[in-house]
Amino acid sequence: MAINFNKALGVHEQALYLRERRNEVLAGNIANAETPGYKARDIDFRAALGQAEGQLGMNLAVAKTRAGHMDLGPVNASANGVEAVDLKYRNPQQPSLDGNTVESHVEQAEFADNALRYQSTLQFLGSRFSSLKSIIQGGR
Amino acid sequence: MANSLDLAAAAMNAQMLRLNTVASNLANADSISGSEEDAYRAKQPVFSAVMDQQRATTSVAVTGVVESEAPIQKRYEPGNPMADADGYVYESNVNTVEEMANMISASRAYQNNAEVFSTTKALLLRTLQLGQN
């Protein structure tokens, strides 16, 4: 019985990759906070993760065991995979006169949020690894 | 993620250059000269976004330094050794209030990017330790 790493690590591997990509996009926004005409961008994380899962043949849909159970909502499946992440433009509260739409406080908050979520995904992955290790060692 | 470090470093570089031009402008705010052409003109860096097609991230670069077009004031000071034949000296067109605002803005932006750098570095270090315990 082989261990399937894709299944063992679950969605966390894809999530970590997407968090990393989002970190780069947000860092780009903060870097261009004072570049005239620059438009702030971001990743729609939910859609991107849905895309990644669709490619892997996994999905977050819950099992429906009774007729009254509701759907979790559509999860977009496409063959693009994690590599082709859609970047969206941010709607600024107050665009500046030079056409720049970066709002430093918003980007800082998103960046901090993303860093935290990256860490929690990392934690999940870490504990998956330790459970795998414990399984291999037969619980010793 | 290493790309984020590059982005933050490029931005810190750009902001540092901006701080340098501000320092140069403030230092020369009271410079005078004997002709209008020689008068000190405030310098301003021009930032532009640099798109990385492959990673779809956008870095920042300084594409040049432009000089202020603001008019040069002349002052009648016949006793000044720098004065021209008519007794006028020419002042720099540095606006100190503008420069101070610029300085604060540059240092805040620098701080933001330094924060991005250190956070990213911490995340990278934790990623390296993945699965080690």
PDB file of C-alpha atoms in Angstrom:
ATOM      1  CA  MET A   1       0.000   0.000   0.000  1.00  0.00           C
ATOM      2  CA  ALA A   2       1.746   3.122  -1.237  1.00  0.00           C
ATOM      3  CA  ILE A   3       1.413   6.474   0.442  1.00  0.00           C
ATOM      4  CA  ASN A   4      -0.021   9.005  -1.986  1.00  0.00           C
ATOM      5  CA  PHE A   5       1.633  12.288  -1.147  1.00  0.00           C
ATOM      6  CA  ASN A   6      -0.942  14.356  -3.008  1.00  0.00           C
ATOM      7  CA  LYS A   7      -3.679  12.902  -0.867  1.00  0.00           C
ATOM      8  CA  ALA A   8      -1.633  12.871   2.316  1.00  0.00           C
ATOM      9  CA  LEU A   9      -0.823  16.568   2.082  1.00  0.00           C
ATOM     10  CA  GLY A  10      -4.318  17.491   0.980  1.00  0.00           C
ATOM     11  CA  VAL A  11      -5.086  20.979  -0.190  1.00  0.00           C
ATOM     12  CA  HIS A  12      -2.352  22.558   1.905  1.00  0.00           C
ATOM     13  CA  GLU A  13       0.363  22.170  -0.701  1.00  0.00           C
ATOM     14  CA  GLN A  14      -1.663  24.140  -3.271  1.00  0.00           C
ATOM     15  CA  ALA A  15      -2.691  26.646  -0.628  1.00  0.00           C
ATOM     16  CA  LEU A  16       0.932  27.254   0.360  1.00  0.00           C
ATOM     17  CA  TYR A  17       1.855  27.883  -3.259  1.00  0.00           C
ATOM     18  CA  LEU A  18      -1.011  30.337  -3.707  1.00  0.00           C
ATOM     19  CA  ARG A  19      -0.159  32.140  -0.456  1.00  0.00           C
ATOM     20  CA  GLU A  20       3.376  32.510  -1.735  1.00  0.00           C
ATOM     21  CA  ARG A  21       2.138  33.947  -5.043  1.00  0.00           C
ATOM     22  CA  ARG A  22      -0.135  36.356  -3.194  1.00  0.00           C
ATOM     23  CA  ASN A  23       2.777  37.417  -1.014  1.00  0.00           C
ATOM     24  CA  GLU A  24       4.645  38.384  -4.185  1.00  0.00           C
ATOM     25  CA  VAL A  25       1.714  40.274  -5.654  1.00  0.00           C
ATOM     26  CA  LEU A  26       1.180  42.251  -2.432  1.00  0.00           C
ATOM     27  CA  ALA A  27       4.919  42.936  -2.122  1.00  0.00           C
ATOM     28  CA  GLY A  28       4.731  44.307  -5.678  1.00  0.00           C
ATOM     29  CA  ASN A  29       1.884  46.611  -4.660  1.00  0.00           C
ATOM     30  CA  ILE A  30       3.768  47.936  -1.638  1.00  0.00           C
ATOM     31  CA  ALA A  31       6.904  48.379  -3.760  1.00  0.00           C
ATOM     32  CA  ASN A  32       4.924  50.484  -6.231  1.00  0.00           C
ATOM     33  CA  ALA A  33       3.056  52.516  -3.622  1.00  0.00           C
ATOM     34  CA  GLU A  34       4.439  55.725  -5.145  1.00  0.00           C
ATOM     35  CA  THR A  35       4.758  54.850  -8.808  1.00  0.00           C
ATOM     36  CA  PRO A  36       2.489  57.134 -10.838  1.00  0.00           C
ATOM     37  CA  GLY A  37      -0.240  55.270 -12.708  1.00  0.00           C
ATOM     38  CA  TYR A  38       0.379  51.899 -11.032  1.00  0.00           C
ATOM     39  CA  LYS A  39      -2.783  49.855 -10.412  1.00  0.00           C
ATOM     40  CA  ALA A  40      -2.849  47.654  -7.297  1.00  0.00           C
ATOM     41  CA  ARG A  41      -3.545  43.981  -7.988  1.00  0.00           C
ATOM     42  CA  ASP A  42      -4.552  40.955  -5.973  1.00  0.00           C
ATOM     43  CA  ILE A  43      -5.430  37.287  -6.268  1.00  0.00           C
ATOM     44  CA  ASP A  44      -8.954  36.045  -5.682  1.00  0.00           C
ATOM     45  CA  PHE A  45      -7.724  33.336  -3.333  1.00  0.00           C
ATOM     46  CA  ARG A  46     -10.946  31.341  -3.172  1.00  0.00           C
ATOM     47  CA  ALA A  47     -11.286  31.153  -6.954  1.00  0.00           C
ATOM     48  CA  ALA A  48      -7.593  30.329  -7.396  1.00  0.00           C
ATOM     49  CA  LEU A  49      -7.695  27.522  -4.845  1.00  0.00           C
ATOM     50  CA  GLY A  50     -10.873  26.186  -6.449  1.00  0.00           C
ATOM     51  CA  GLN A  51      -9.045  26.166  -9.762  1.00  0.00           C
ATOM     52  CA  ALA A  52      -6.087  24.322  -8.291  1.00  0.00           C
ATOM     53  CA  GLU A  53      -8.339  21.699  -6.724  1.00  0.00           C
ATOM     54  CA  GLY A  54     -10.241  21.239  -9.959  1.00  0.00           C
ATOM     55  CA  GLN A  55      -6.975  20.429 -11.642  1.00  0.00           C
ATOM     56  CA  LEU A  56      -5.993  17.919  -9.000  1.00  0.00           C
ATOM     57  CA  GLY A  57      -9.388  16.253  -9.084  1.00  0.00           C
ATOM     58  CA  MET A  58     -10.007  17.161  -5.463  1.00  0.00           C
ATOM     59  CA  ASN A  59     -12.697  19.423  -4.196  1.00  0.00           C
ATOM     60  CA  LEU A  60     -13.819  20.998  -1.013  1.00  0.00           C
ATOM     61  CA  ALA A  61     -17.426  19.919  -1.506  1.00  0.00           C
ATOM     62  CA  VAL A  62     -18.911  18.312   1.570  1.00  0.00           C
ATOM     63  CA  ALA A  63     -20.467  14.872   1.333  1.00  0.00           C
ATOM     64  CA  LYS A  64     -24.245  15.085   1.242  1.00  0.00           C
ATOM     65  CA  THR A  65     -25.748  12.255   3.226  1.00  0.00           C
ATOM     66  CA  ARG A  66     -29.284  13.596   3.560  1.00  0.00           C
ATOM     67  CA  ALA A  67     -31.626  15.119   1.012  1.00  0.00           C
ATOM     68  CA  GLY A  68     -31.844  18.385   2.972  1.00  0.00           C
ATOM     69  CA  HIS A  69     -28.070  19.078   2.913  1.00  0.00           C
ATOM     70  CA  MET A  70     -27.026  22.158   0.968  1.00  0.00           C
ATOM     71  CA  ASP A  71     -24.240  22.625  -1.549  1.00  0.00           C
ATOM     72  CA  LEU A  72     -21.097  24.426  -0.443  1.00  0.00           C
ATOM     73  CA  GLY A  73     -21.234  26.590  -3.576  1.00  0.00           C
ATOM     74  CA  PRO A  74     -19.713  26.251  -6.996  1.00  0.00           C
ATOM     75  CA  VAL A  75     -16.028  25.395  -7.099  1.00  0.00           C
ATOM     76  CA  ASN A  76     -14.590  26.378 -10.441  1.00  0.00           C
ATOM     77  CA  ALA A  77     -12.739  23.511 -12.021  1.00  0.00           C
ATOM     78  CA  SER A  78     -10.457  24.291 -14.905  1.00  0.00           C
ATOM     79  CA  ALA A  79      -7.354  22.836 -16.456  1.00  0.00           C
ATOM     80  CA  ASN A  80      -5.257  25.973 -15.998  1.00  0.00           C
ATOM     81  CA  GLY A  81      -3.843  24.858 -12.670  1.00  0.00           C
ATOM     82  CA  VAL A  82      -1.975  26.870 -10.097  1.00  0.00           C
ATOM     83  CA  GLU A  83       0.502  28.361 -12.546  1.00  0.00           C
ATOM     84  CA  ALA A  84      -2.031  30.604 -14.261  1.00  0.00           C
ATOM     85  CA  VAL A  85      -3.393  32.638 -11.372  1.00  0.00           C
ATOM     86  CA  ASP A  86      -5.851  35.361 -12.337  1.00  0.00           C
ATOM     87  CA  LEU A  87      -4.796  38.748 -11.063  1.00  0.00           C
ATOM     88  CA  LYS A  88      -7.588  41.185 -10.379  1.00  0.00           C
ATOM     89  CA  TYR A  89      -7.393  44.941  -9.938  1.00  0.00           C
ATOM     90  CA  ARG A  90      -8.173  46.449  -6.581  1.00  0.00           C
ATOM     91  CA  ASN A  91     -10.954  49.049  -6.245  1.00  0.00           C
ATOM     92  CA  PRO A  92      -9.407  51.902  -4.280  1.00  0.00           C
ATOM     93  CA  GLN A  93     -11.355  53.889  -1.698  1.00  0.00           C
ATOM     94  CA  GLN A  94      -9.562  57.064  -2.695  1.00  0.00           C
ATOM     95  CA  PRO A  95      -7.490  56.913  -5.875  1.00  0.00           C
ATOM     96  CA  SER A  96      -4.653  59.429  -5.908  1.00  0.00           C
ATOM     97  CA  LEU A  97      -4.287  62.176  -8.495  1.00  0.00           C
ATOM     98  CA  ASP A  98      -1.446  60.447 -10.342  1.00  0.00           C
ATOM     99  CA  GLY A  99      -3.614  57.394 -11.099  1.00  0.00           C
ATOM    100  CA  ASN A 100      -1.925  55.154  -8.512  1.00  0.00           C
ATOM    101  CA  THR A 101      -4.447  52.920  -6.747  1.00  0.00           C
ATOM    102  CA  VAL A 102      -2.193  51.514  -3.998  1.00  0.00           C
ATOM    103  CA  GLU A 103      -3.415  52.326  -0.500  1.00  0.00           C
ATOM    104  CA  SER A 104      -0.550  51.502   1.814  1.00  0.00           C
ATOM    105  CA  HIS A 105      -2.656  50.689   4.862  1.00  0.00           C
ATOM    106  CA  VAL A 106      -4.850  48.279   2.886  1.00  0.00           C
ATOM    107  CA  GLU A 107      -1.850  46.554   1.345  1.00  0.00           C
ATOM    108  CA  GLN A 108      -0.085  46.316   4.718  1.00  0.00           C
ATOM    109  CA  ALA A 109      -3.145  44.742   6.297  1.00  0.00           C
ATOM    110  CA  GLU A 110      -3.560  42.258   3.449  1.00  0.00           C
ATOM    111  CA  PHE A 111       0.125  41.442   3.569  1.00  0.00           C
ATOM    112  CA  ALA A 112       0.072  40.755   7.312  1.00  0.00           C
ATOM    113  CA  ASP A 113      -3.088  38.670   6.904  1.00  0.00           C
ATOM    114  CA  ASN A 114      -1.534  36.682   4.090  1.00  0.00           C
ATOM    115  CA  ALA A 115       1.671  36.084   6.083  1.00  0.00           C
ATOM    116  CA  LEU A 116      -0.346  34.713   9.002  1.00  0.00           C
ATOM    117  CA  ARG A 117      -2.335  32.412   6.760  1.00  0.00           C
ATOM    118  CA  TYR A 118       0.857  31.262   5.107  1.00  0.00           C
ATOM    119  CA  GLN A 119       2.184  30.338   8.541  1.00  0.00           C
ATOM    120  CA  SER A 120      -0.927  28.424   9.471  1.00  0.00           C
ATOM    121  CA  THR A 121      -0.817  26.488   6.202  1.00  0.00           C
ATOM    122  CA  LEU A 122       2.818  25.764   6.970  1.00  0.00           C
ATOM    123  CA  GLN A 123       1.794  24.492  10.397  1.00  0.00           C
ATOM    124  CA  PHE A 124      -0.807  22.187   8.853  1.00  0.00           C
ATOM    125  CA  LEU A 125       1.733  20.822   6.391  1.00  0.00           C
ATOM    126  CA  GLY A 126       4.228  20.310   9.219  1.00  0.00           C
ATOM    127  CA  SER A 127       1.762  18.301  11.271  1.00  0.00           C
ATOM    128  CA  ARG A 128       0.845  16.237   8.207  1.00  0.00           C
ATOM    129  CA  PHE A 129       4.518  15.391   7.896  1.00  0.00           C
ATOM    130  CA  SER A 130       4.823  14.399  11.522  1.00  0.00           C
ATOM    131  CA  SER A 131       1.769  12.158  11.273  1.00  0.00           C
ATOM    132  CA  LEU A 132       3.207  10.514   8.154  1.00  0.00           C
ATOM    133  CA  LYS A 133       6.465   9.999  10.028  1.00  0.00           C
ATOM    134  CA  SER A 134       4.648   8.468  12.969  1.00  0.00           C
ATOM    135  CA  ILE A 135       2.727   6.139  10.614  1.00  0.00           C
ATOM    136  CA  ILE A 136       5.967   5.027   8.938  1.00  0.00           C
ATOM    137  CA  GLN A 137       7.508   4.313  12.327  1.00  0.00           C
ATOM    138  CA  GLY A 138       4.456   2.346  13.356  1.00  0.00           C
ATOM    139  CA  GLY A 139       3.499   4.755  16.092  1.00  0.00           C
ATOM    140  CA  ARG A 140       6.729   4.290  17.997  1.00  0.00           C
TER     141      ARG A 140
ATOM    142  CA  MET B   1       8.877  34.017  -2.234  1.00  0.00           C
ATOM    143  CA  ALA B   2      12.504  34.962  -2.906  1.00  0.00           C
ATOM    144  CA  ASN B   3      10.989  37.174  -5.569  1.00  0.00           C
ATOM    145  CA  SER B   4       9.226  39.179  -2.841  1.00  0.00           C
ATOM    146  CA  LEU B   5      12.626  39.891  -1.322  1.00  0.00           C
ATOM    147  CA  ASP B   6      13.798  41.255  -4.681  1.00  0.00           C
ATOM    148  CA  LEU B   7      10.697  43.427  -4.965  1.00  0.00           C
ATOM    149  CA  ALA B   8      11.144  44.865  -1.487  1.00  0.00           C
ATOM    150  CA  ALA B   9      14.854  45.437  -2.103  1.00  0.00           C
ATOM    151  CA  ALA B  10      14.171  47.226  -5.407  1.00  0.00           C
ATOM    152  CA  ALA B  11      11.619  49.441  -3.689  1.00  0.00           C
ATOM    153  CA  MET B  12      13.974  50.235  -0.795  1.00  0.00           C
ATOM    154  CA  ASN B  13      16.622  51.112  -3.371  1.00  0.00           C
ATOM    155  CA  ALA B  14      14.227  53.468  -5.152  1.00  0.00           C
ATOM    156  CA  GLN B  15      13.107  55.138  -1.919  1.00  0.00           C
ATOM    157  CA  MET B  16      16.713  55.526  -0.809  1.00  0.00           C
ATOM    158  CA  LEU B  17      17.509  57.289  -4.069  1.00  0.00           C
ATOM    159  CA  ARG B  18      14.541  59.561  -3.444  1.00  0.00           C
ATOM    160  CA  LEU B  19      15.838  60.320   0.066  1.00  0.00           C
ATOM    161  CA  ASN B  20      19.225  61.110  -1.462  1.00  0.00           C
ATOM    162  CA  THR B  21      17.746  63.614  -3.904  1.00  0.00           C
ATOM    163  CA  VAL B  22      15.773  65.205  -1.058  1.00  0.00           C
ATOM    164  CA  ALA B  23      18.978  65.516   0.972  1.00  0.00           C
ATOM    165  CA  SER B  24      20.743  67.062  -1.994  1.00  0.00           C
ATOM    166  CA  ASN B  25      17.866  69.485  -2.590  1.00  0.00           C
ATOM    167  CA  LEU B  26      17.661  70.560   1.049  1.00  0.00           C
ATOM    168  CA  ALA B  27      21.424  70.969   1.234  1.00  0.00           C
ATOM    169  CA  ASN B  28      21.283  73.302  -1.760  1.00  0.00           C
ATOM    170  CA  ALA B  29      18.112  75.140  -0.770  1.00  0.00           C
ATOM    171  CA  ASP B  30      20.056  78.317  -0.051  1.00  0.00           C
ATOM    172  CA  SER B  31      22.661  77.996  -2.796  1.00  0.00           C
ATOM    173  CA  ILE B  32      23.030  81.024  -4.998  1.00  0.00           C
ATOM    174  CA  SER B  33      24.817  81.465  -8.283  1.00  0.00           C
ATOM    175  CA  GLY B  34      25.876  84.191 -10.678  1.00  0.00           C
ATOM    176  CA  SER B  35      23.661  83.216 -13.608  1.00  0.00           C
ATOM    177  CA  GLU B  36      20.246  81.708 -14.180  1.00  0.00           C
ATOM    178  CA  GLU B  37      21.629  78.647 -16.008  1.00  0.00           C
ATOM    179  CA  ASP B  38      23.994  77.788 -13.162  1.00  0.00           C
ATOM    180  CA  ALA B  39      21.371  78.077 -10.421  1.00  0.00           C
ATOM    181  CA  TYR B  40      20.629  74.827  -8.564  1.00  0.00           C
ATOM    182  CA  ARG B  41      17.406  73.156  -9.691  1.00  0.00           C
ATOM    183  CA  ALA B  42      15.544  70.710  -7.427  1.00  0.00           C
ATOM    184  CA  LYS B  43      16.017  67.104  -8.520  1.00  0.00           C
ATOM    185  CA  GLN B  44      13.271  64.500  -8.501  1.00  0.00           C
ATOM    186  CA  PRO B  45      13.543  60.775  -9.303  1.00  0.00           C
ATOM    187  CA  VAL B  46      11.036  59.239 -11.725  1.00  0.00           C
ATOM    188  CA  PHE B  47       9.615  55.874 -10.620  1.00  0.00           C
ATOM    189  CA  SER B  48       8.190  53.383 -13.049  1.00  0.00           C
ATOM    190  CA  ALA B  49       6.665  49.943 -12.657  1.00  0.00           C
ATOM    191  CA  VAL B  50       8.596  47.023 -14.167  1.00  0.00           C
ATOM    192  CA  MET B  51       6.431  44.037 -15.064  1.00  0.00           C
ATOM    193  CA  ASP B  52       7.843  40.529 -14.796  1.00  0.00           C
ATOM    194  CA  GLN B  53       5.741  38.666 -17.373  1.00  0.00           C
ATOM    195  CA  GLN B  54       6.727  35.222 -16.171  1.00  0.00           C
ATOM    196  CA  ARG B  55       5.867  35.706 -12.498  1.00  0.00           C
ATOM    197  CA  ALA B  56       3.206  38.366 -13.160  1.00  0.00           C
ATOM    198  CA  THR B  57       4.706  40.535 -10.436  1.00  0.00           C
ATOM    199  CA  THR B  58       5.599  44.182 -10.704  1.00  0.00           C
ATOM    200  CA  SER B  59       8.845  45.628  -9.456  1.00  0.00           C
ATOM    201  CA  VAL B  60       9.784  49.285  -9.294  1.00  0.00           C
ATOM    202  CA  ALA B  61      12.705  51.032 -10.966  1.00  0.00           C
ATOM    203  CA  VAL B  62      14.045  54.569 -11.123  1.00  0.00           C
ATOM    204  CA  THR B  63      14.093  55.476 -14.792  1.00  0.00           C
ATOM    205  CA  GLY B  64      15.762  58.837 -14.366  1.00  0.00           C
ATOM    206  CA  VAL B  65      16.160  61.986 -12.356  1.00  0.00           C
ATOM    207  CA  VAL B  66      14.421  65.110 -13.658  1.00  0.00           C
ATOM    208  CA  GLU B  67      15.049  68.693 -12.651  1.00  0.00           C
ATOM    209  CA  SER B  68      12.309  70.975 -11.413  1.00  0.00           C
ATOM    210  CA  GLU B  69      10.860  73.419 -13.962  1.00  0.00           C
ATOM    211  CA  ALA B  70       9.935  75.936 -11.270  1.00  0.00           C
ATOM    212  CA  PRO B  71      11.131  79.486 -12.022  1.00  0.00           C
ATOM    213  CA  ILE B  72      14.475  80.662 -10.644  1.00  0.00           C
ATOM    214  CA  GLN B  73      14.193  83.748  -8.439  1.00  0.00           C
ATOM    215  CA  LYS B  74      16.770  86.489  -8.714  1.00  0.00           C
ATOM    216  CA  ARG B  75      17.713  88.787  -5.878  1.00  0.00           C
ATOM    217  CA  TYR B  76      19.411  92.188  -6.048  1.00  0.00           C
ATOM    218  CA  GLU B  77      22.593  91.864  -3.979  1.00  0.00           C
ATOM    219  CA  PRO B  78      25.323  94.002  -5.529  1.00  0.00           C
ATOM    220  CA  GLY B  79      27.629  93.442  -2.559  1.00  0.00           C
ATOM    221  CA  ASN B  80      27.701  89.685  -3.077  1.00  0.00           C
ATOM    222  CA  PRO B  81      30.870  88.390  -4.753  1.00  0.00           C
ATOM    223  CA  MET B  82      28.658  85.930  -6.718  1.00  0.00           C
ATOM    224  CA  ALA B  83      26.541  88.737  -8.226  1.00  0.00           C
ATOM    225  CA  ASP B  84      26.447  89.246 -12.001  1.00  0.00           C
ATOM    226  CA  ALA B  85      27.266  92.521 -13.812  1.00  0.00           C
ATOM    227  CA  ASP B  86      23.863  93.975 -12.906  1.00  0.00           C
ATOM    228  CA  GLY B  87      24.213  93.036  -9.228  1.00  0.00           C
ATOM    229  CA  TYR B  88      21.804  90.092  -9.200  1.00  0.00           C
ATOM    230  CA  VAL B  89      22.293  86.650  -7.645  1.00  0.00           C
ATOM    231  CA  TYR B  90      20.111  83.654  -8.652  1.00  0.00           C
ATOM    232  CA  GLU B  91      18.531  81.434  -6.012  1.00  0.00           C
ATOM    233  CA  SER B  92      17.809  77.721  -6.291  1.00  0.00           C
ATOM    234  CA  ASN B  93      14.193  76.712  -6.982  1.00  0.00           C
ATOM    235  CA  VAL B  94      14.051  74.220  -4.097  1.00  0.00           C
ATOM    236  CA  ASN B  95      10.757  74.293  -2.196  1.00  0.00           C
ATOM    237  CA  THR B  96      11.730  73.217   1.324  1.00  0.00           C
ATOM    238  CA  VAL B  97       8.171  72.454   2.434  1.00  0.00           C
ATOM    239  CA  GLU B  98       7.701  70.150  -0.555  1.00  0.00           C
ATOM    240  CA  GLU B  99      11.031  68.472   0.173  1.00  0.00           C
ATOM    241  CA  MET B 100      10.148  67.829   3.818  1.00  0.00           C
ATOM    242  CA  ALA B 101       6.855  66.220   2.787  1.00  0.00           C
ATOM    243  CA  ASN B 102       8.742  64.175   0.224  1.00  0.00           C
ATOM    244  CA  MET B 103      11.241  63.049   2.830  1.00  0.00           C
ATOM    245  CA  ILE B 104       8.560  61.826   5.237  1.00  0.00           C
ATOM    246  CA  SER B 105       6.736  60.030   2.437  1.00  0.00           C
ATOM    247  CA  ALA B 106       9.962  58.347   1.271  1.00  0.00           C
ATOM    248  CA  SER B 107      10.928  57.196   4.746  1.00  0.00           C
ATOM    249  CA  ARG B 108       7.452  55.764   5.402  1.00  0.00           C
ATOM    250  CA  ALA B 109       7.529  53.893   2.101  1.00  0.00           C
ATOM    251  CA  TYR B 110      11.005  52.613   2.955  1.00  0.00           C
ATOM    252  CA  GLN B 111       9.752  51.357   6.326  1.00  0.00           C
ATOM    253  CA  ASN B 112       6.831  49.555   4.673  1.00  0.00           C
ATOM    254  CA  ASN B 113       9.156  47.747   2.329  1.00  0.00           C
ATOM    255  CA  ALA B 114      11.605  46.891   5.091  1.00  0.00           C
ATOM    256  CA  GLU B 115       8.645  45.326   6.907  1.00  0.00           C
ATOM    257  CA  VAL B 116       7.733  43.296   3.815  1.00  0.00           C
ATOM    258  CA  PHE B 117      11.339  42.162   3.598  1.00  0.00           C
ATOM    259  CA  SER B 118      11.599  40.985   7.189  1.00  0.00           C
ATOM    260  CA  THR B 119       8.197  39.265   7.187  1.00  0.00           C
ATOM    261  CA  THR B 120       9.030  37.429   3.976  1.00  0.00           C
ATOM    262  CA  LYS B 121      12.394  36.440   5.384  1.00  0.00           C
ATOM    263  CA  ALA B 122      10.762  35.009   8.505  1.00  0.00           C
ATOM    264  CA  LEU B 123       8.298  33.021   6.371  1.00  0.00           C
ATOM    265  CA  LEU B 124      11.113  31.664   4.210  1.00  0.00           C
ATOM    266  CA  LEU B 125      13.078  30.557   7.266  1.00  0.00           C
ATOM    267  CA  ARG B 126      10.038  28.761   8.672  1.00  0.00           C
ATOM    268  CA  THR B 127       9.459  27.077   5.314  1.00  0.00           C
ATOM    269  CA  LEU B 128      13.018  25.773   5.403  1.00  0.00           C
ATOM    270  CA  GLN B 129      12.262  24.100   8.723  1.00  0.00           C
ATOM    271  CA  LEU B 130       9.194  22.332   7.320  1.00  0.00           C
ATOM    272  CA  GLY B 131       9.022  18.695   8.365  1.00  0.00           C
ATOM    273  CA  GLN B 132      12.042  18.868  10.641  1.00  0.00           C
ATOM    274  CA  ASN B 133      10.241  18.126  13.858  1.00  0.00           C
TER     275      ASN B 133
END
